[in-house]
Amino acid sequence: EAQVTQNPRYLITVTGKKLTVTCSQNMNHEYMSWYRQDPGLGLRQIYYSMNVEVTDKGDVPEGYKVSRKEKRNFPLILESPSPNQTSLYFCASSLLGQISGGWGNEKLFFGSGTQLSVL
Amino acid sequence: DQQVKQNSPSLSVQEGRISILNCDYTNSMFDYFLWYKKYPAEGPTFLISISSIKDKNEDGRFTVFLNKSAKHLSLHIVPSQPGDSAVYFCAASATNTGTASKLTFGTGTRLQVTL
């Protein structure tokens, strides 16, 4: 089954304790991205990657790191989490750039989300 | 700076009636627009899209209308069904710029379809 898998689904941590949220896709997508969803702010892009070893900042990259060492995985790293990073996080992937037609044909597939609470 | 705005946080519609969800944008470079639907405890899923060269796109019960001069788009669901109850996100992209790989999402509208 084609899917984007995030782990864990729920995570409670304390300020300053490094954590990693994993993301894996089995669709051979080159494009992957991380979003956070906050009440009243919608989905905001944190980082994205167009291919292996190619990553770029989104709208809200501060406090986050990513890496793309292989095509299927795109982990999100919080080196020193703070309470303002409490949020619902989504990983997504797409064929963007691999076929023609843009975002409609190269749909963005989302994982089920990771609810992070930083105390 | 919210470039994509959904001014109605929630909407309640009776089953069988039309649901109209609205979205406004400020960036004139946006030329591709999408709607995503999100159920609780799931990630968003693609619903329908429209290019700026069109003013309407239809897919079954779902139709998206684009008014470029007003920088406004709307999603019509006819007839509305209880299974349509979800949060709907509008998204936009500037495909002819260096930010073509970026999708900017709105804040979402929670639709409740009542029996």
PDB file of C-alpha atoms in Angstrom:
ATOM      1  CA  GLU A   1       0.000   0.000   0.000  1.00  0.00           C
ATOM      2  CA  ALA A   2       1.322   3.417  -1.001  1.00  0.00           C
ATOM      3  CA  GLN A   3       1.777   5.512   2.099  1.00  0.00           C
ATOM      4  CA  VAL A   4       3.689   8.063   4.107  1.00  0.00           C
ATOM      5  CA  THR A   5       4.518   6.748   7.563  1.00  0.00           C
ATOM      6  CA  GLN A   6       5.341   8.989  10.503  1.00  0.00           C
ATOM      7  CA  ASN A   7       6.469   7.924  13.930  1.00  0.00           C
ATOM      8  CA  PRO A   8       5.595   8.383  16.669  1.00  0.00           C
ATOM      9  CA  ARG A   9       1.909   9.399  16.497  1.00  0.00           C
ATOM     10  CA  TYR A  10       2.087  11.046  19.895  1.00  0.00           C
ATOM     11  CA  LEU A  11       5.094  12.403  21.770  1.00  0.00           C
ATOM     12  CA  ILE A  12       5.389  14.239  25.058  1.00  0.00           C
ATOM     13  CA  THR A  13       8.796  15.600  25.943  1.00  0.00           C
ATOM     14  CA  VAL A  14      10.466  18.262  28.044  1.00  0.00           C
ATOM     15  CA  THR A  15      12.185  21.460  27.012  1.00  0.00           C
ATOM     16  CA  GLY A  16      15.677  20.929  25.666  1.00  0.00           C
ATOM     17  CA  LYS A  17      15.547  17.178  25.153  1.00  0.00           C
ATOM     18  CA  LYS A  18      16.523  16.393  21.577  1.00  0.00           C
ATOM     19  CA  LEU A  19      14.001  14.406  19.573  1.00  0.00           C
ATOM     20  CA  THR A  20      13.514  13.047  16.083  1.00  0.00           C
ATOM     21  CA  VAL A  21      10.265  12.422  14.252  1.00  0.00           C
ATOM     22  CA  THR A  22      10.721   9.909  11.468  1.00  0.00           C
ATOM     23  CA  CYS A  23       9.044   9.979   8.083  1.00  0.00           C
ATOM     24  CA  SER A  24       9.204   7.333   5.405  1.00  0.00           C
ATOM     25  CA  GLN A  25       7.461   6.963   2.049  1.00  0.00           C
ATOM     26  CA  ASN A  26       7.258   3.937  -0.225  1.00  0.00           C
ATOM     27  CA  MET A  27       6.215   5.682  -3.445  1.00  0.00           C
ATOM     28  CA  ASN A  28       9.679   6.586  -4.786  1.00  0.00           C
ATOM     29  CA  HIS A  29       8.835  10.284  -4.440  1.00  0.00           C
ATOM     30  CA  GLU A  30      11.664  12.765  -4.773  1.00  0.00           C
ATOM     31  CA  TYR A  31       9.811  15.613  -3.072  1.00  0.00           C
ATOM     32  CA  MET A  32       9.227  15.483   0.688  1.00  0.00           C
ATOM     33  CA  SER A  33       8.144  18.161   3.119  1.00  0.00           C
ATOM     34  CA  TRP A  34       7.300  18.841   6.760  1.00  0.00           C
ATOM     35  CA  TYR A  35       4.364  20.963   7.931  1.00  0.00           C
ATOM     36  CA  ARG A  36       3.043  21.996  11.293  1.00  0.00           C
ATOM     37  CA  GLN A  37      -0.618  22.650  11.978  1.00  0.00           C
ATOM     38  CA  ASP A  38      -1.618  25.149  14.645  1.00  0.00           C
ATOM     39  CA  PRO A  39      -5.065  26.525  15.519  1.00  0.00           C
ATOM     40  CA  GLY A  40      -5.839  29.657  13.523  1.00  0.00           C
ATOM     41  CA  LEU A  41      -2.641  29.325  11.497  1.00  0.00           C
ATOM     42  CA  GLY A  42      -3.380  26.385   9.248  1.00  0.00           C
ATOM     43  CA  LEU A  43      -0.582  24.307   7.758  1.00  0.00           C
ATOM     44  CA  ARG A  44       2.796  25.972   7.627  1.00  0.00           C
ATOM     45  CA  GLN A  45       5.788  24.519   5.843  1.00  0.00           C
ATOM     46  CA  ILE A  46       8.900  23.881   7.932  1.00  0.00           C
ATOM     47  CA  TYR A  47      11.361  22.351   5.468  1.00  0.00           C
ATOM     48  CA  TYR A  48      11.189  20.595   2.145  1.00  0.00           C
ATOM     49  CA  SER A  49      13.463  18.474   0.010  1.00  0.00           C
ATOM     50  CA  MET A  50      13.451  18.150  -3.767  1.00  0.00           C
ATOM     51  CA  ASN A  51      15.759  15.130  -3.736  1.00  0.00           C
ATOM     52  CA  VAL A  52      18.428  13.283  -1.784  1.00  0.00           C
ATOM     53  CA  GLU A  53      20.859  15.692  -0.124  1.00  0.00           C
ATOM     54  CA  VAL A  54      18.783  18.712  -1.290  1.00  0.00           C
ATOM     55  CA  THR A  55      16.835  20.517   1.434  1.00  0.00           C
ATOM     56  CA  ASP A  56      15.386  24.036   1.703  1.00  0.00           C
ATOM     57  CA  LYS A  57      13.727  26.128   4.360  1.00  0.00           C
ATOM     58  CA  GLY A  58      10.012  26.651   4.343  1.00  0.00           C
ATOM     59  CA  ASP A  59       8.130  29.385   6.187  1.00  0.00           C
ATOM     60  CA  VAL A  60       8.938  28.399   9.770  1.00  0.00           C
ATOM     61  CA  PRO A  61      12.311  26.585   9.868  1.00  0.00           C
ATOM     62  CA  GLU A  62      13.632  28.059  13.136  1.00  0.00           C
ATOM     63  CA  GLY A  63      14.357  25.406  15.730  1.00  0.00           C
ATOM     64  CA  TYR A  64      14.187  22.504  13.295  1.00  0.00           C
ATOM     65  CA  LYS A  65      16.651  20.471  11.276  1.00  0.00           C
ATOM     66  CA  VAL A  66      16.113  17.902   8.558  1.00  0.00           C
ATOM     67  CA  SER A  67      18.230  15.493   6.600  1.00  0.00           C
ATOM     68  CA  ARG A  68      17.680  13.585   3.352  1.00  0.00           C
ATOM     69  CA  LYS A  69      20.307  10.903   3.103  1.00  0.00           C
ATOM     70  CA  GLU A  70      18.092   8.514   1.179  1.00  0.00           C
ATOM     71  CA  LYS A  71      15.051   9.013  -0.988  1.00  0.00           C
ATOM     72  CA  ARG A  72      12.482   7.287   1.218  1.00  0.00           C
ATOM     73  CA  ASN A  73      13.318   8.947   4.570  1.00  0.00           C
ATOM     74  CA  PHE A  74      13.048  12.556   5.719  1.00  0.00           C
ATOM     75  CA  PRO A  75      13.411  12.861   9.516  1.00  0.00           C
ATOM     76  CA  LEU A  76      12.566  16.046  11.402  1.00  0.00           C
ATOM     77  CA  ILE A  77      14.977  16.867  14.213  1.00  0.00           C
ATOM     78  CA  LEU A  78      14.338  19.199  17.140  1.00  0.00           C
ATOM     79  CA  GLU A  79      17.725  19.725  18.746  1.00  0.00           C
ATOM     80  CA  SER A  80      16.396  21.663  21.740  1.00  0.00           C
ATOM     81  CA  PRO A  81      12.588  21.619  21.759  1.00  0.00           C
ATOM     82  CA  SER A  82      10.696  24.500  23.304  1.00  0.00           C
ATOM     83  CA  PRO A  83       7.024  24.795  24.313  1.00  0.00           C
ATOM     84  CA  ASN A  84       6.238  26.912  21.227  1.00  0.00           C
ATOM     85  CA  GLN A  85       7.021  23.834  19.128  1.00  0.00           C
ATOM     86  CA  THR A  86       4.035  22.040  20.621  1.00  0.00           C
ATOM     87  CA  SER A  87       2.028  21.308  17.509  1.00  0.00           C
ATOM     88  CA  LEU A  88       0.626  18.715  15.124  1.00  0.00           C
ATOM     89  CA  TYR A  89       3.262  17.797  12.553  1.00  0.00           C
ATOM     90  CA  PHE A  90       2.706  16.314   9.112  1.00  0.00           C
ATOM     91  CA  CYS A  91       5.177  14.803   6.709  1.00  0.00           C
ATOM     92  CA  ALA A  92       4.260  14.744   3.023  1.00  0.00           C
ATOM     93  CA  SER A  93       5.681  13.508  -0.260  1.00  0.00           C
ATOM     94  CA  SER A  94       4.967  14.031  -3.934  1.00  0.00           C
ATOM     95  CA  LEU A  95       6.071  13.187  -7.444  1.00  0.00           C
ATOM     96  CA  LEU A  96       6.586  16.946  -7.956  1.00  0.00           C
ATOM     97  CA  GLY A  97       9.284  17.452 -10.532  1.00  0.00           C
ATOM     98  CA  GLN A  98       9.171  13.840 -11.695  1.00  0.00           C
ATOM     99  CA  ILE A  99       6.219  14.178 -14.090  1.00  0.00           C
ATOM    100  CA  SER A 100       4.483  17.157 -15.669  1.00  0.00           C
ATOM    101  CA  GLY A 101       1.323  18.882 -14.563  1.00  0.00           C
ATOM    102  CA  GLY A 102       2.201  20.463 -11.274  1.00  0.00           C
ATOM    103  CA  TRP A 103       0.556  20.068  -7.919  1.00  0.00           C
ATOM    104  CA  GLY A 104      -2.712  18.753  -9.249  1.00  0.00           C
ATOM    105  CA  ASN A 105      -1.230  15.758 -11.002  1.00  0.00           C
ATOM    106  CA  GLU A 106       1.689  15.422  -8.633  1.00  0.00           C
ATOM    107  CA  LYS A 107      -0.468  15.233  -5.539  1.00  0.00           C
ATOM    108  CA  LEU A 108       0.923  15.821  -2.099  1.00  0.00           C
ATOM    109  CA  PHE A 109       0.456  12.710   0.056  1.00  0.00           C
ATOM    110  CA  PHE A 110       0.408  13.277   3.797  1.00  0.00           C
ATOM    111  CA  GLY A 111       1.246  11.061   6.723  1.00  0.00           C
ATOM    112  CA  SER A 112      -1.215  10.672   9.606  1.00  0.00           C
ATOM    113  CA  GLY A 113       0.496  13.238  11.785  1.00  0.00           C
ATOM    114  CA  THR A 114       2.564  13.438  14.971  1.00  0.00           C
ATOM    115  CA  GLN A 115       1.112  15.301  17.941  1.00  0.00           C
ATOM    116  CA  LEU A 116       4.036  16.763  19.862  1.00  0.00           C
ATOM    117  CA  SER A 117       3.777  18.333  23.298  1.00  0.00           C
ATOM    118  CA  VAL A 118       6.816  20.084  24.766  1.00  0.00           C
ATOM    119  CA  LEU A 119       6.491  20.743  28.503  1.00  0.00           C
TER     120      LEU A 119
ATOM    121  CA  ASP B   1       1.567  37.508   6.654  1.00  0.00           C
ATOM    122  CA  GLN B   2      -1.224  35.115   5.728  1.00  0.00           C
ATOM    123  CA  GLN B   3      -1.185  34.961   1.931  1.00  0.00           C
ATOM    124  CA  VAL B   4      -4.040  32.454   1.779  1.00  0.00           C
ATOM    125  CA  LYS B   5      -7.023  33.187   3.990  1.00  0.00           C
ATOM    126  CA  GLN B   6     -10.086  31.216   4.888  1.00  0.00           C
ATOM    127  CA  ASN B   7     -12.141  33.665   6.879  1.00  0.00           C
ATOM    128  CA  SER B   8     -14.791  31.220   8.037  1.00  0.00           C
ATOM    129  CA  PRO B   9     -13.379  28.872  10.676  1.00  0.00           C
ATOM    130  CA  SER B  10     -16.508  26.751  10.584  1.00  0.00           C
ATOM    131  CA  LEU B  11     -19.612  26.081   8.539  1.00  0.00           C
ATOM    132  CA  SER B  12     -22.699  23.996   9.244  1.00  0.00           C
ATOM    133  CA  VAL B  13     -24.902  22.754   6.390  1.00  0.00           C
ATOM    134  CA  GLN B  14     -27.853  20.421   6.227  1.00  0.00           C
ATOM    135  CA  GLU B  15     -27.491  17.157   4.359  1.00  0.00           C
ATOM    136  CA  GLY B  16     -28.531  17.530   0.737  1.00  0.00           C
ATOM    137  CA  ARG B  17     -27.910  21.258   0.632  1.00  0.00           C
ATOM    138  CA  ILE B  18     -25.001  23.089  -0.983  1.00  0.00           C
ATOM    139  CA  SER B  19     -21.826  23.778   0.991  1.00  0.00           C
ATOM    140  CA  ILE B  20     -19.776  26.775  -0.118  1.00  0.00           C
ATOM    141  CA  LEU B  21     -16.295  27.183   1.310  1.00  0.00           C
ATOM    142  CA  ASN B  22     -14.413  30.361   0.528  1.00  0.00           C
ATOM    143  CA  CYS B  23     -10.742  31.234   0.166  1.00  0.00           C
ATOM    144  CA  ASP B  24      -8.993  34.535  -0.534  1.00  0.00           C
ATOM    145  CA  TYR B  25      -5.385  35.106  -1.502  1.00  0.00           C
ATOM    146  CA  THR B  26      -3.160  38.133  -1.661  1.00  0.00           C
ATOM    147  CA  ASN B  27      -0.194  36.982  -3.760  1.00  0.00           C
ATOM    148  CA  SER B  28      -0.857  37.821  -7.416  1.00  0.00           C
ATOM    149  CA  MET B  29       1.830  35.334  -8.457  1.00  0.00           C
ATOM    150  CA  PHE B  30      -0.304  32.386  -7.329  1.00  0.00           C
ATOM    151  CA  ASP B  31      -1.514  30.534 -10.409  1.00  0.00           C
ATOM    152  CA  TYR B  32      -2.473  27.101  -9.130  1.00  0.00           C
ATOM    153  CA  PHE B  33      -4.974  26.391  -6.403  1.00  0.00           C
ATOM    154  CA  LEU B  34      -5.956  23.249  -4.573  1.00  0.00           C
ATOM    155  CA  TRP B  35      -8.363  22.060  -1.924  1.00  0.00           C
ATOM    156  CA  TYR B  36      -7.423  19.440   0.637  1.00  0.00           C
ATOM    157  CA  LYS B  37      -9.757  17.656   3.012  1.00  0.00           C
ATOM    158  CA  LYS B  38      -8.768  16.486   6.476  1.00  0.00           C
ATOM    159  CA  TYR B  39     -10.533  14.067   8.791  1.00  0.00           C
ATOM    160  CA  PRO B  40      -9.597  13.878  12.482  1.00  0.00           C
ATOM    161  CA  ALA B  41      -6.504  11.792  13.219  1.00  0.00           C
ATOM    162  CA  GLU B  42      -5.621  11.622   9.515  1.00  0.00           C
ATOM    163  CA  GLY B  43      -3.414  13.629   7.201  1.00  0.00           C
ATOM    164  CA  PRO B  44      -4.956  15.939   4.595  1.00  0.00           C
ATOM    165  CA  THR B  45      -5.928  14.377   1.273  1.00  0.00           C
ATOM    166  CA  PHE B  46      -6.129  16.067  -2.117  1.00  0.00           C
ATOM    167  CA  LEU B  47      -9.647  16.929  -3.254  1.00  0.00           C
ATOM    168  CA  ILE B  48      -9.636  19.133  -6.350  1.00  0.00           C
ATOM    169  CA  SER B  49      -7.465  21.754  -8.040  1.00  0.00           C
ATOM    170  CA  ILE B  50      -7.704  24.552 -10.571  1.00  0.00           C
ATOM    171  CA  SER B  51      -5.222  26.380 -12.742  1.00  0.00           C
ATOM    172  CA  SER B  52      -5.465  30.134 -13.171  1.00  0.00           C
ATOM    173  CA  ILE B  53      -6.183  29.658 -16.878  1.00  0.00           C
ATOM    174  CA  LYS B  54      -9.585  28.304 -15.884  1.00  0.00           C
ATOM    175  CA  ASP B  55     -12.411  29.764 -13.848  1.00  0.00           C
ATOM    176  CA  LYS B  56     -14.129  26.512 -12.989  1.00  0.00           C
ATOM    177  CA  ASN B  57     -13.234  22.881 -12.422  1.00  0.00           C
ATOM    178  CA  GLU B  58     -15.706  20.167 -11.604  1.00  0.00           C
ATOM    179  CA  ASP B  59     -15.263  16.670 -10.203  1.00  0.00           C
ATOM    180  CA  GLY B  60     -18.457  14.902  -9.273  1.00  0.00           C
ATOM    181  CA  ARG B  61     -20.119  16.706  -6.392  1.00  0.00           C
ATOM    182  CA  PHE B  62     -17.193  19.097  -6.022  1.00  0.00           C
ATOM    183  CA  THR B  63     -16.697  22.261  -8.059  1.00  0.00           C
ATOM    184  CA  VAL B  64     -14.041  24.902  -7.560  1.00  0.00           C
ATOM    185  CA  PHE B  65     -14.572  28.417  -8.894  1.00  0.00           C
ATOM    186  CA  LEU B  66     -11.767  30.919  -9.362  1.00  0.00           C
ATOM    187  CA  ASN B  67     -12.218  34.690  -9.614  1.00  0.00           C
ATOM    188  CA  LYS B  68      -8.757  36.022 -10.420  1.00  0.00           C
ATOM    189  CA  SER B  69      -9.711  39.676 -10.372  1.00  0.00           C
ATOM    190  CA  ALA B  70     -11.080  39.314  -6.856  1.00  0.00           C
ATOM    191  CA  LYS B  71      -8.307  36.903  -5.812  1.00  0.00           C
ATOM    192  CA  HIS B  72     -11.007  34.589  -4.555  1.00  0.00           C
ATOM    193  CA  LEU B  73     -11.848  30.954  -4.952  1.00  0.00           C
ATOM    194  CA  SER B  74     -14.643  28.845  -3.622  1.00  0.00           C
ATOM    195  CA  LEU B  75     -15.409  25.168  -3.257  1.00  0.00           C
ATOM    196  CA  HIS B  76     -18.985  24.053  -3.817  1.00  0.00           C
ATOM    197  CA  ILE B  77     -20.195  20.674  -2.604  1.00  0.00           C
ATOM    198  CA  VAL B  78     -23.549  19.606  -3.988  1.00  0.00           C
ATOM    199  CA  PRO B  79     -25.305  17.780  -2.470  1.00  0.00           C
ATOM    200  CA  SER B  80     -23.572  17.785   0.889  1.00  0.00           C
ATOM    201  CA  GLN B  81     -23.317  14.450   2.689  1.00  0.00           C
ATOM    202  CA  PRO B  82     -22.491  13.614   6.314  1.00  0.00           C
ATOM    203  CA  GLY B  83     -19.210  12.041   5.136  1.00  0.00           C
ATOM    204  CA  ASP B  84     -18.145  15.472   3.882  1.00  0.00           C
ATOM    205  CA  SER B  85     -17.806  16.656   7.477  1.00  0.00           C
ATOM    206  CA  ALA B  86     -14.111  17.515   7.750  1.00  0.00           C
ATOM    207  CA  VAL B  87     -11.673  20.409   7.768  1.00  0.00           C
ATOM    208  CA  TYR B  88     -11.036  21.854   4.310  1.00  0.00           C
ATOM    209  CA  PHE B  89      -7.787  23.602   3.468  1.00  0.00           C
ATOM    210  CA  CYS B  90      -7.263  25.864   0.511  1.00  0.00           C
ATOM    211  CA  ALA B  91      -3.718  25.931  -0.903  1.00  0.00           C
ATOM    212  CA  ALA B  92      -1.932  27.935  -3.572  1.00  0.00           C
ATOM    213  CA  SER B  93       1.270  27.798  -5.551  1.00  0.00           C
ATOM    214  CA  ALA B  94       3.186  30.181  -7.815  1.00  0.00           C
ATOM    215  CA  THR B  95       4.233  27.626 -10.413  1.00  0.00           C
ATOM    216  CA  ASN B  96       6.062  30.039 -12.703  1.00  0.00           C
ATOM    217  CA  THR B  97       8.412  31.362 -10.077  1.00  0.00           C
ATOM    218  CA  GLY B  98      11.356  30.087  -8.118  1.00  0.00           C
ATOM    219  CA  THR B  99       8.947  29.023  -5.398  1.00  0.00           C
ATOM    220  CA  ALA B 100       7.056  26.563  -7.603  1.00  0.00           C
ATOM    221  CA  SER B 101       7.821  23.773  -5.161  1.00  0.00           C
ATOM    222  CA  LYS B 102       6.071  25.575  -2.330  1.00  0.00           C
ATOM    223  CA  LEU B 103       2.416  25.160  -1.405  1.00  0.00           C
ATOM    224  CA  THR B 104       0.948  27.840   0.841  1.00  0.00           C
ATOM    225  CA  PHE B 105      -2.034  26.675   2.874  1.00  0.00           C
ATOM    226  CA  GLY B 106      -4.912  28.572   4.381  1.00  0.00           C
ATOM    227  CA  THR B 107      -6.115  28.263   7.961  1.00  0.00           C
ATOM    228  CA  GLY B 108      -8.873  25.765   7.199  1.00  0.00           C
ATOM    229  CA  THR B 109     -12.666  25.680   7.475  1.00  0.00           C
ATOM    230  CA  ARG B 110     -14.405  23.019   9.510  1.00  0.00           C
ATOM    231  CA  LEU B 111     -17.496  21.806   7.664  1.00  0.00           C
ATOM    232  CA  GLN B 112     -20.225  19.978   9.544  1.00  0.00           C
ATOM    233  CA  VAL B 113     -22.995  18.379   7.539  1.00  0.00           C
ATOM    234  CA  THR B 114     -26.018  17.734   9.703  1.00  0.00           C
ATOM    235  CA  LEU B 115     -28.811  15.261   9.154  1.00  0.00           C
TER     236      LEU B 115
END
